[in-house]
Coordinates of C-alpha atoms in Angstrom, one line a residue:
M1 CA 108.2 88.5 88.9
L2 CA 106.2 90.6 86.4
G3 CA 103.0 90.0 88.4
M4 CA 104.8 91.0 91.6
A5 CA 106.1 94.1 89.8
L6 CA 102.6 95.4 89.4
A7 CA 102.0 95.5 93.1
A8 CA 105.6 96.5 94.0
I9 CA 105.9 99.6 91.8
D10 CA 102.3 100.9 92.5
G11 CA 103.0 102.8 95.8
T12 CA 106.2 104.5 94.7
I13 CA 105.0 105.5 91.3
V14 CA 101.7 107.0 92.6
S15 CA 103.3 109.0 95.4
T16 CA 105.3 111.2 93.0
A17 CA 102.2 112.3 91.1
V18 CA 100.1 113.4 94.1
P19 CA 100.5 117.1 93.5
Q20 CA 99.4 116.8 89.9
I21 CA 96.5 114.5 90.9
V22 CA 95.3 116.9 93.6
G23 CA 95.7 119.9 91.2
D24 CA 93.5 118.2 88.6
L25 CA 90.9 116.5 90.8
G26 CA 91.0 118.4 94.0
G27 CA 90.4 116.5 97.3
L28 CA 93.5 117.7 99.2
T29 CA 91.9 116.7 102.6
V30 CA 91.3 113.1 101.6
F31 CA 94.2 112.3 99.1
S32 CA 95.9 110.1 101.8
W33 CA 93.2 107.6 101.1
L34 CA 94.8 106.9 97.7
F35 CA 97.3 104.9 99.7
S36 CA 95.3 104.0 102.7
G37 CA 92.4 102.5 100.7
Y38 CA 94.8 100.5 98.6
L39 CA 96.7 99.2 101.6
L40 CA 93.5 98.3 103.4
A41 CA 92.2 96.3 100.4
V42 CA 95.5 94.4 100.0
T43 CA 95.7 93.6 103.7
V44 CA 92.2 92.4 104.4
T45 CA 92.0 90.2 101.3
L46 CA 95.3 88.3 101.9
P47 CA 93.7 85.6 104.1
L48 CA 90.9 85.1 101.6
Y49 CA 93.2 84.7 98.6
G50 CA 95.4 82.4 100.6
K51 CA 92.5 80.1 101.4
L52 CA 91.2 80.2 97.8
S53 CA 94.6 79.3 96.4
D54 CA 94.7 76.2 98.7
T55 CA 91.2 75.2 97.6
F56 CA 91.2 75.9 93.9
G57 CA 94.9 76.2 93.0
R58 CA 97.3 79.1 92.6
K59 CA 96.9 79.8 88.9
P60 CA 93.3 80.8 88.8
V61 CA 93.7 83.1 91.8
L62 CA 96.8 84.7 90.3
I63 CA 95.0 85.2 86.9
A64 CA 92.0 86.7 88.7
G65 CA 94.3 89.1 90.7
I66 CA 96.1 90.3 87.6
I67 CA 92.9 91.0 85.8
L68 CA 91.3 92.8 88.7
F69 CA 94.4 94.9 89.2
L70 CA 94.4 95.9 85.5
V71 CA 90.7 96.7 85.6
G72 CA 91.3 98.9 88.6
S73 CA 94.2 100.6 86.8
V74 CA 92.0 101.4 83.8
L75 CA 89.3 102.8 86.1
C76 CA 91.8 104.9 88.0
A77 CA 93.0 106.4 84.7
A78 CA 89.4 107.3 83.9
A79 CA 88.6 108.8 87.3
W80 CA 86.7 112.1 87.2
N81 CA 87.1 113.2 90.9
M82 CA 89.1 112.2 94.0
A83 CA 86.2 110.1 95.4
A84 CA 86.1 108.0 92.2
L85 CA 89.9 107.6 92.1
I86 CA 90.0 106.4 95.8
A87 CA 87.2 103.9 95.0
F88 CA 89.1 102.6 92.0
R89 CA 92.3 102.4 94.0
I90 CA 90.5 100.0 96.3
V91 CA 89.6 97.9 93.3
Q92 CA 93.3 97.8 92.5
G93 CA 94.1 96.8 96.0
L94 CA 91.6 93.9 95.7
G95 CA 93.8 92.6 92.9
G96 CA 97.0 93.5 94.6
G97 CA 96.2 91.2 97.6
A98 CA 96.0 88.2 95.2
L99 CA 99.4 89.2 93.6
Q100 CA 101.4 89.5 96.8
G101 CA 100.4 86.3 98.6
T102 CA 100.0 84.0 95.6
V103 CA 103.3 84.8 94.0
Q104 CA 105.2 84.0 97.2
T105 CA 103.2 80.7 97.5
I106 CA 103.9 79.7 93.9
A107 CA 107.7 80.3 94.5
A108 CA 107.5 77.7 97.3
D109 CA 105.4 75.3 95.2
L110 CA 107.7 75.3 92.1
Y111 CA 111.1 75.1 93.7
P112 CA 112.6 72.8 96.3
L113 CA 114.0 74.0 99.6
K114 CA 117.6 74.4 98.3
E115 CA 116.5 76.7 95.5
R116 CA 114.0 78.9 97.3
P117 CA 116.4 81.4 98.7
R118 CA 117.6 82.2 95.2
I119 CA 114.1 82.5 93.9
Q120 CA 112.9 84.6 96.8
A121 CA 115.9 86.8 96.4
K122 CA 114.9 87.4 92.8
L123 CA 111.4 88.4 94.0
S124 CA 113.1 90.8 96.5
T125 CA 115.0 92.5 93.6
V126 CA 111.6 93.3 92.1
W127 CA 110.8 95.4 95.2
A128 CA 114.3 96.9 95.2
T129 CA 114.1 97.9 91.5
S130 CA 110.6 99.3 92.1
A131 CA 111.8 101.4 95.0
V132 CA 114.3 103.1 92.7
A133 CA 112.5 103.1 89.4
G134 CA 109.0 104.0 90.7
P135 CA 109.7 107.6 91.7
V136 CA 111.7 108.3 88.5
V137 CA 109.0 106.9 86.2
G138 CA 106.2 108.5 88.1
G139 CA 108.0 111.9 88.2
L140 CA 108.6 111.7 84.4
L141 CA 105.1 110.8 83.5
A142 CA 103.5 113.4 85.9
G143 CA 105.9 116.1 84.7
Y144 CA 106.0 115.5 80.9
A145 CA 102.8 113.6 80.1
D146 CA 99.8 113.2 82.3
W147 CA 99.3 111.6 85.7
R148 CA 96.8 109.1 84.3
W149 CA 99.6 107.4 82.5
I150 CA 101.0 106.2 85.8
F151 CA 98.0 103.8 85.9
L152 CA 97.9 103.0 82.2
I153 CA 101.6 101.9 82.2
N154 CA 100.4 98.9 84.2
L155 CA 98.5 97.5 81.2
P156 CA 101.5 96.3 79.0
V157 CA 103.3 94.9 82.0
G158 CA 100.2 93.2 83.2
A159 CA 99.3 91.9 79.8
V160 CA 102.7 90.2 79.4
A161 CA 102.5 88.8 82.9
L162 CA 99.0 87.4 82.2
W163 CA 100.1 85.8 79.0
L164 CA 103.1 84.2 80.6
V165 CA 101.1 82.8 83.5
V166 CA 98.4 81.4 81.3
R167 CA 100.8 79.9 78.9
H168 CA 103.7 78.7 81.0
L169 CA 102.6 78.2 84.6
H170 CA 101.7 74.5 85.1
E171 CA 100.8 73.4 88.5
P172 CA 101.3 69.7 89.5
S173 CA 98.2 67.7 89.2
R174 CA 96.4 67.1 92.5
P175 CA 93.9 64.4 93.5
R176 CA 90.3 65.9 93.2
P177 CA 88.5 66.1 96.5
A178 CA 85.6 63.7 97.1
T179 CA 83.3 66.5 97.9
R180 CA 83.0 69.9 96.3
P181 CA 85.1 72.5 98.2
K182 CA 83.1 75.0 100.2
V183 CA 84.2 78.6 100.6
D184 CA 83.6 80.2 103.9
W185 CA 82.1 83.4 102.6
A186 CA 80.6 84.3 106.0
G187 CA 84.1 84.1 107.5
A188 CA 85.6 86.0 104.5
L189 CA 83.1 88.9 105.0
A190 CA 83.7 88.9 108.7
V191 CA 87.5 89.1 108.3
F192 CA 87.1 91.8 105.6
A193 CA 84.8 93.9 107.8
T194 CA 86.9 93.5 110.9
G195 CA 90.1 94.4 109.1
S196 CA 88.6 97.3 107.3
L197 CA 87.3 99.0 110.5
L198 CA 90.5 98.3 112.4
L199 CA 92.8 99.6 109.7
T200 CA 90.6 102.7 109.1
A201 CA 90.8 103.5 112.8
L202 CA 94.6 103.0 112.8
V203 CA 95.2 105.0 109.6
Q204 CA 92.9 107.9 110.3
G205 CA 93.3 108.1 114.1
G206 CA 95.3 111.2 115.0
V207 CA 95.1 112.5 111.4
A208 CA 91.5 112.9 110.4
W209 CA 90.2 113.0 114.0
P210 CA 91.8 112.8 117.5
W211 CA 92.5 109.4 119.0
L212 CA 90.1 109.8 121.9
S213 CA 87.3 111.2 119.7
A214 CA 84.0 109.4 119.0
P215 CA 85.0 108.2 115.5
S216 CA 88.2 106.5 116.8
L217 CA 86.6 104.9 119.8
G218 CA 83.6 103.9 117.7
L219 CA 85.7 102.2 115.0
L220 CA 87.9 100.5 117.5
G221 CA 85.0 99.3 119.6
A222 CA 83.2 98.0 116.4
S223 CA 86.3 96.2 115.2
A224 CA 86.6 94.5 118.6
V225 CA 83.0 93.3 118.4
L226 CA 83.5 92.1 114.8
A227 CA 86.7 90.3 115.8
A228 CA 84.9 88.3 118.5
L229 CA 82.1 87.5 115.9
T230 CA 84.8 86.4 113.4
V231 CA 86.2 84.0 115.9
V232 CA 82.8 82.5 116.5
I233 CA 82.1 82.1 112.7
E234 CA 85.5 80.6 112.0
R235 CA 85.2 78.1 114.8
R236 CA 81.9 76.8 113.3
A237 CA 83.1 76.9 109.7
A238 CA 84.0 73.6 108.0
E239 CA 86.8 75.3 105.9
P240 CA 87.6 78.6 107.8
I241 CA 89.4 81.4 106.1
I242 CA 91.7 81.8 109.0
P243 CA 91.9 78.2 110.5
G244 CA 92.8 77.8 114.1
W245 CA 96.0 75.7 113.3
V246 CA 97.6 78.9 112.1
W247 CA 97.9 79.9 115.7
R248 CA 98.1 76.5 117.4
R249 CA 101.3 75.5 115.6
R250 CA 104.2 77.0 117.4
T251 CA 106.3 77.5 114.2
I252 CA 103.6 79.4 112.3
A253 CA 102.5 81.4 115.3
S254 CA 106.0 82.5 116.2
V255 CA 106.8 83.5 112.6
N256 CA 103.5 85.5 112.4
L257 CA 104.3 87.4 115.6
A258 CA 107.9 88.0 114.5
L259 CA 107.1 89.3 111.1
G260 CA 104.2 91.4 112.6
A261 CA 106.9 93.0 114.8
M262 CA 109.1 93.5 111.8
G263 CA 106.2 95.3 110.0
L264 CA 106.0 97.5 113.1
L265 CA 109.7 98.5 113.0
M266 CA 109.7 99.0 109.2
V267 CA 107.7 102.2 109.7
A268 CA 110.7 104.0 111.1
P269 CA 112.9 103.8 107.9
T270 CA 110.1 103.8 105.3
V271 CA 107.9 106.6 106.8
F272 CA 110.1 108.8 109.0
L273 CA 113.6 108.6 107.4
P274 CA 112.6 110.7 104.3
T275 CA 111.2 113.3 106.7
Y276 CA 114.5 113.2 108.7
A277 CA 116.6 113.5 105.5
Q278 CA 114.6 116.5 104.2
S279 CA 113.9 118.4 107.4
V280 CA 117.1 117.7 109.4
L281 CA 119.7 117.1 106.7
G282 CA 118.2 119.5 104.3
L283 CA 118.2 117.2 101.4
G284 CA 115.8 117.3 98.4
P285 CA 113.1 114.7 97.8
I286 CA 115.3 112.7 95.3
A287 CA 118.3 112.6 97.6
A288 CA 116.1 111.7 100.6
G289 CA 114.7 108.8 98.6
F290 CA 118.2 107.6 97.9
V291 CA 119.1 107.5 101.6
L292 CA 116.2 105.1 102.0
S293 CA 116.7 103.2 98.8
V294 CA 120.1 101.9 99.8
M295 CA 118.3 99.6 102.2
T296 CA 116.6 97.9 99.3
L297 CA 120.0 97.2 97.6
S298 CA 121.5 95.2 100.5
W299 CA 118.3 93.4 101.4
P300 CA 118.1 91.0 98.4
V301 CA 121.8 90.4 98.5
S302 CA 121.6 89.3 102.1
A303 CA 118.5 87.3 101.4
A304 CA 120.2 85.4 98.5
L305 CA 123.1 84.5 100.8
S306 CA 121.1 83.6 103.8
D307 CA 120.8 79.9 102.8
R308 CA 124.6 79.6 103.5
V309 CA 123.8 80.5 107.1
Y310 CA 120.6 78.7 107.8
N311 CA 121.8 75.5 106.2
R312 CA 124.5 75.5 108.8
I313 CA 122.8 76.8 112.0
G314 CA 119.1 76.6 111.2
F315 CA 116.2 79.0 110.3
R316 CA 115.6 80.2 113.9
R317 CA 119.2 81.0 114.8
T318 CA 119.7 82.8 111.4
A319 CA 116.7 85.0 111.9
M320 CA 117.7 85.7 115.5
I321 CA 121.2 86.9 114.3
G322 CA 119.5 89.1 111.7
M323 CA 117.1 90.7 114.1
S324 CA 119.8 91.1 116.8
A325 CA 121.9 93.1 114.3
A326 CA 118.8 95.1 113.3
L327 CA 118.2 96.0 117.0
L328 CA 121.7 97.3 117.4
I329 CA 121.5 99.3 114.1
L330 CA 118.1 100.9 115.2
L331 CA 119.6 101.9 118.6
A332 CA 122.6 103.4 116.8
F333 CA 120.4 105.9 114.9
P334 CA 119.7 108.3 117.9
L335 CA 123.5 108.4 118.4
L336 CA 124.1 110.1 115.0
P337 CA 125.5 113.6 115.3
Y338 CA 123.3 116.6 114.6
P339 CA 122.9 117.5 111.8
G340 CA 125.3 115.0 110.5
E341 CA 126.2 113.9 107.0
P342 CA 123.8 112.1 104.6
W343 CA 126.1 109.1 104.5
H344 CA 125.6 108.5 108.2
P345 CA 121.9 107.4 107.9
A346 CA 122.6 105.9 104.5
L347 CA 125.2 103.5 106.0
L348 CA 122.9 102.5 108.8
M349 CA 120.1 101.8 106.2
L350 CA 122.5 99.7 104.1
L351 CA 123.3 97.6 107.2
L352 CA 119.7 97.4 108.2
G353 CA 118.7 96.0 104.8
A354 CA 121.3 93.3 105.2
A355 CA 120.1 92.5 108.7
L356 CA 116.5 92.3 107.7
G357 CA 117.2 90.2 104.7
L358 CA 118.9 87.7 107.0
F359 CA 115.8 87.8 109.2
Q360 CA 112.8 87.7 106.9
L361 CA 113.7 85.3 104.1
P362 CA 114.7 82.3 106.4
L363 CA 111.5 82.7 108.3
I364 CA 109.3 82.7 105.2
V365 CA 111.2 79.8 103.5
G366 CA 111.2 77.9 106.8
V367 CA 107.5 78.3 107.6
Q368 CA 106.5 77.5 104.0
S369 CA 108.5 74.3 104.3
T370 CA 106.6 73.1 107.4
V371 CA 103.3 72.7 105.6
G372 CA 102.1 70.8 102.5
W373 CA 100.6 72.2 99.3
A374 CA 97.1 72.3 100.7
E375 CA 98.1 74.6 103.6
R376 CA 100.9 76.6 102.0
G377 CA 98.7 79.4 100.6
T378 CA 96.9 80.0 104.0
T379 CA 100.2 79.9 105.8
T380 CA 101.9 82.4 103.5
A381 CA 98.9 84.7 103.6
S382 CA 98.8 84.7 107.4
V383 CA 102.5 85.7 107.6
L384 CA 102.0 88.5 105.1
F385 CA 98.8 89.6 106.7
C386 CA 100.5 89.9 110.1
R387 CA 103.3 91.9 108.6
Q388 CA 100.9 94.3 107.0
V389 CA 98.8 94.7 110.1
G390 CA 102.0 95.4 112.1
Q391 CA 102.9 98.1 109.6
S392 CA 99.5 99.7 110.0
I393 CA 99.8 99.6 113.8
G394 CA 103.3 101.0 113.6
A395 CA 102.3 103.9 111.5
A396 CA 99.6 104.9 114.0
L397 CA 101.7 104.3 117.1
F398 CA 104.9 105.9 115.9
G399 CA 103.0 108.8 114.4
A400 CA 101.5 109.6 117.8
V401 CA 105.0 109.3 119.4
A402 CA 106.6 111.6 116.9
N403 CA 103.9 114.3 117.1
G404 CA 104.0 114.1 120.9
V405 CA 107.7 114.5 121.1
L406 CA 107.6 117.3 118.5
A407 CA 104.9 119.2 120.4
A408 CA 106.8 118.9 123.7
R409 CA 110.1 120.2 122.1
L410 CA 108.4 123.1 120.5
L411 CA 106.9 124.4 123.7
D412 CA 109.9 126.6 124.4
A413 CA 110.6 127.6 120.8
P414 CA 112.0 131.1 120.2
V415 CA 108.9 132.0 118.2
D416 CA 105.2 131.4 118.7
G417 CA 102.6 129.8 116.5
L418 CA 104.7 126.8 115.3
P419 CA 102.7 123.9 114.1
G420 CA 102.8 120.8 116.3
D421 CA 102.3 118.2 113.6
L422 CA 105.3 116.6 111.9
D423 CA 103.9 116.9 108.4
A424 CA 103.0 120.6 108.9
V425 CA 106.5 121.3 110.3
T426 CA 108.1 119.5 107.4
R427 CA 106.1 121.6 104.9
A428 CA 107.0 124.8 106.7
L429 CA 110.7 124.0 106.6
E430 CA 110.5 123.8 102.9
D431 CA 110.0 127.6 102.8
P432 CA 113.4 129.3 103.5
G433 CA 111.7 132.4 104.9
A434 CA 109.2 130.8 107.1
F435 CA 111.3 131.1 110.3
S436 CA 114.3 133.0 111.6
A437 CA 117.7 131.2 111.7
A438 CA 117.3 130.4 115.5
A439 CA 113.7 129.2 115.1
T440 CA 114.7 127.0 112.1
D441 CA 117.5 125.4 114.1
H442 CA 115.1 124.8 117.0
V443 CA 112.5 123.2 114.7
R444 CA 115.1 121.0 113.0
R445 CA 116.4 119.8 116.4
A446 CA 112.8 119.0 117.4
V447 CA 112.3 116.9 114.3
D448 CA 115.6 115.1 115.0
A449 CA 114.4 114.3 118.5
A450 CA 111.0 113.1 117.3
V451 CA 112.6 110.7 114.7
D452 CA 115.1 109.5 117.3
Y453 CA 112.3 108.4 119.6
V454 CA 110.6 106.6 116.7
Y455 CA 113.8 104.6 116.1
I456 CA 114.0 103.8 119.8
G457 CA 110.4 102.5 119.5
A458 CA 111.4 100.5 116.4
A459 CA 114.2 98.9 118.4
G460 CA 111.6 97.9 120.9
A461 CA 109.7 96.2 118.1
A462 CA 112.9 94.4 117.1
A463 CA 113.2 93.2 120.7
L464 CA 109.6 91.9 120.5
A465 CA 110.4 89.9 117.3
L466 CA 113.4 88.3 119.1
L467 CA 111.2 87.5 122.1
A468 CA 108.7 85.7 119.8
L469 CA 111.5 83.6 118.3
I470 CA 113.1 82.8 121.6
T471 CA 110.0 81.9 123.5
L472 CA 107.7 80.3 120.8
A473 CA 109.7 79.2 117.8
P474 CA 111.0 75.6 118.0
R475 CA 114.7 75.1 117.8
R476 CA 114.2 72.8 114.8
F477 CA 111.6 73.6 112.2
P478 CA 109.6 70.4 111.4
I479 CA 110.3 70.3 107.6
I480 CA 107.9 68.5 105.2
T481 CA 109.4 66.9 102.1
E482 CA 107.0 66.6 99.3
P483 CA 107.9 64.2 96.4
T484 CA 106.2 66.7 94.0
E485 CA 109.0 69.2 94.8
A486 CA 111.8 66.8 94.1
A487 CA 110.4 64.6 91.3
G488 CA 107.5 66.6 89.9
T489 CA 105.0 63.8 90.5
A490 CA 102.1 63.7 93.0
G491 CA 102.7 61.8 96.2
V492 CA 102.0 61.7 99.8
P493 CA 104.1 64.2 101.8
G494 CA 106.2 63.0 104.6
R495 CA 107.4 64.9 107.7
Q496 CA 111.0 65.0 108.9
D497 CA 112.8 67.0 111.6
A498 CA 115.5 69.0 109.9
A499 CA 118.4 70.7 111.6
S500 CA 116.9 73.9 110.2

């Protein structure tokens, strides 16, 4: 949980100190790469760390990830300009990729199926606590100390996590392979390059350059070529980073697609709800953050109780109930009155967190239970990788939708010269004297319409997740029972068809 906390609190604590960082180091035009570079490094390294943990064990990969994250934190604190800080954030992300995937895999290794919901729910509370504590701690450090402390604070947490892992994490003994394991470094490099180009195109398209410009088309074309090359390399590799069975097995493929769609829909609350709360409801940054944070309060509670549902009706049906509820909640958002009260979206987010907790955890626990130890790291990494890619695609797609709706609604504005970009409009609304009363109301209604369309798109992503489960997921997940889980001794795993 301490290792997971390093990755969980990182994004929220850094975001609050951006004004101080930019004021000290400059680089206003590229500061978004503080987050994009980190996210990119985490996402593209997930498959590699998953395969390495299956090959060499979870403990060495987790230790290496913590050390790399702490090294990146020290370097970030010592950064002398924005370019250096972005580069060191990428180093942090290389460690963060190991933390996210490996911790989830270890939870499945150490605890039997009956106990996994409780353990996974505890891991979810780490993210919930970080969502609330991160902005507060980051704001205090940036306001009363120095922004560099937001990176140095990782050191004591990471040191304790490292000491506990080294001293107390004992993996079950496994038979040594007859031949020395081979790492598919060519495949790892191909996956890294493909993911880097694709995510760069998605993150910067429509922001740093237009979608139909040469940089966007060039990056998308190059990523397509590299993706084809990656498939060729992985087919020829003896131990591929992304093995073909990840997509040939219906259970894993359906969960990958379903969680990829969930990553897509998560962009609506996490990215656009704070904008809605500030620009439409007129809330301050802290109050807007609270409207979003209530989702993280109901999520772990729902996840912890999900086993009482899936033990009765199965993993697939439980996830379908959760996503069906999420679909209805997302469709309810455009029906909120204008401007409305803050408790209206807060209530919907509370319900959405409960619905998604009922959706995500059963799928992760279920898919981890369909593979043995030697495949669990790769399986977990593939699920998290698809979720992260879905989130990147959603940010690009819904950003284009929001800006398009906003521009269309502002064509008949009562004043000329209004910005057509959602971020620019939001910044302009922070100045009470920027517009007349009529123009301000028109702009607020335009933002409201833009966010409504984003939530409709998110409901479409929820429908895609349901479609993946209905058409691809088997009614019964083929559960593997490993004697090591029940008795703590090595043995030969056996497969059984469980009602779940």
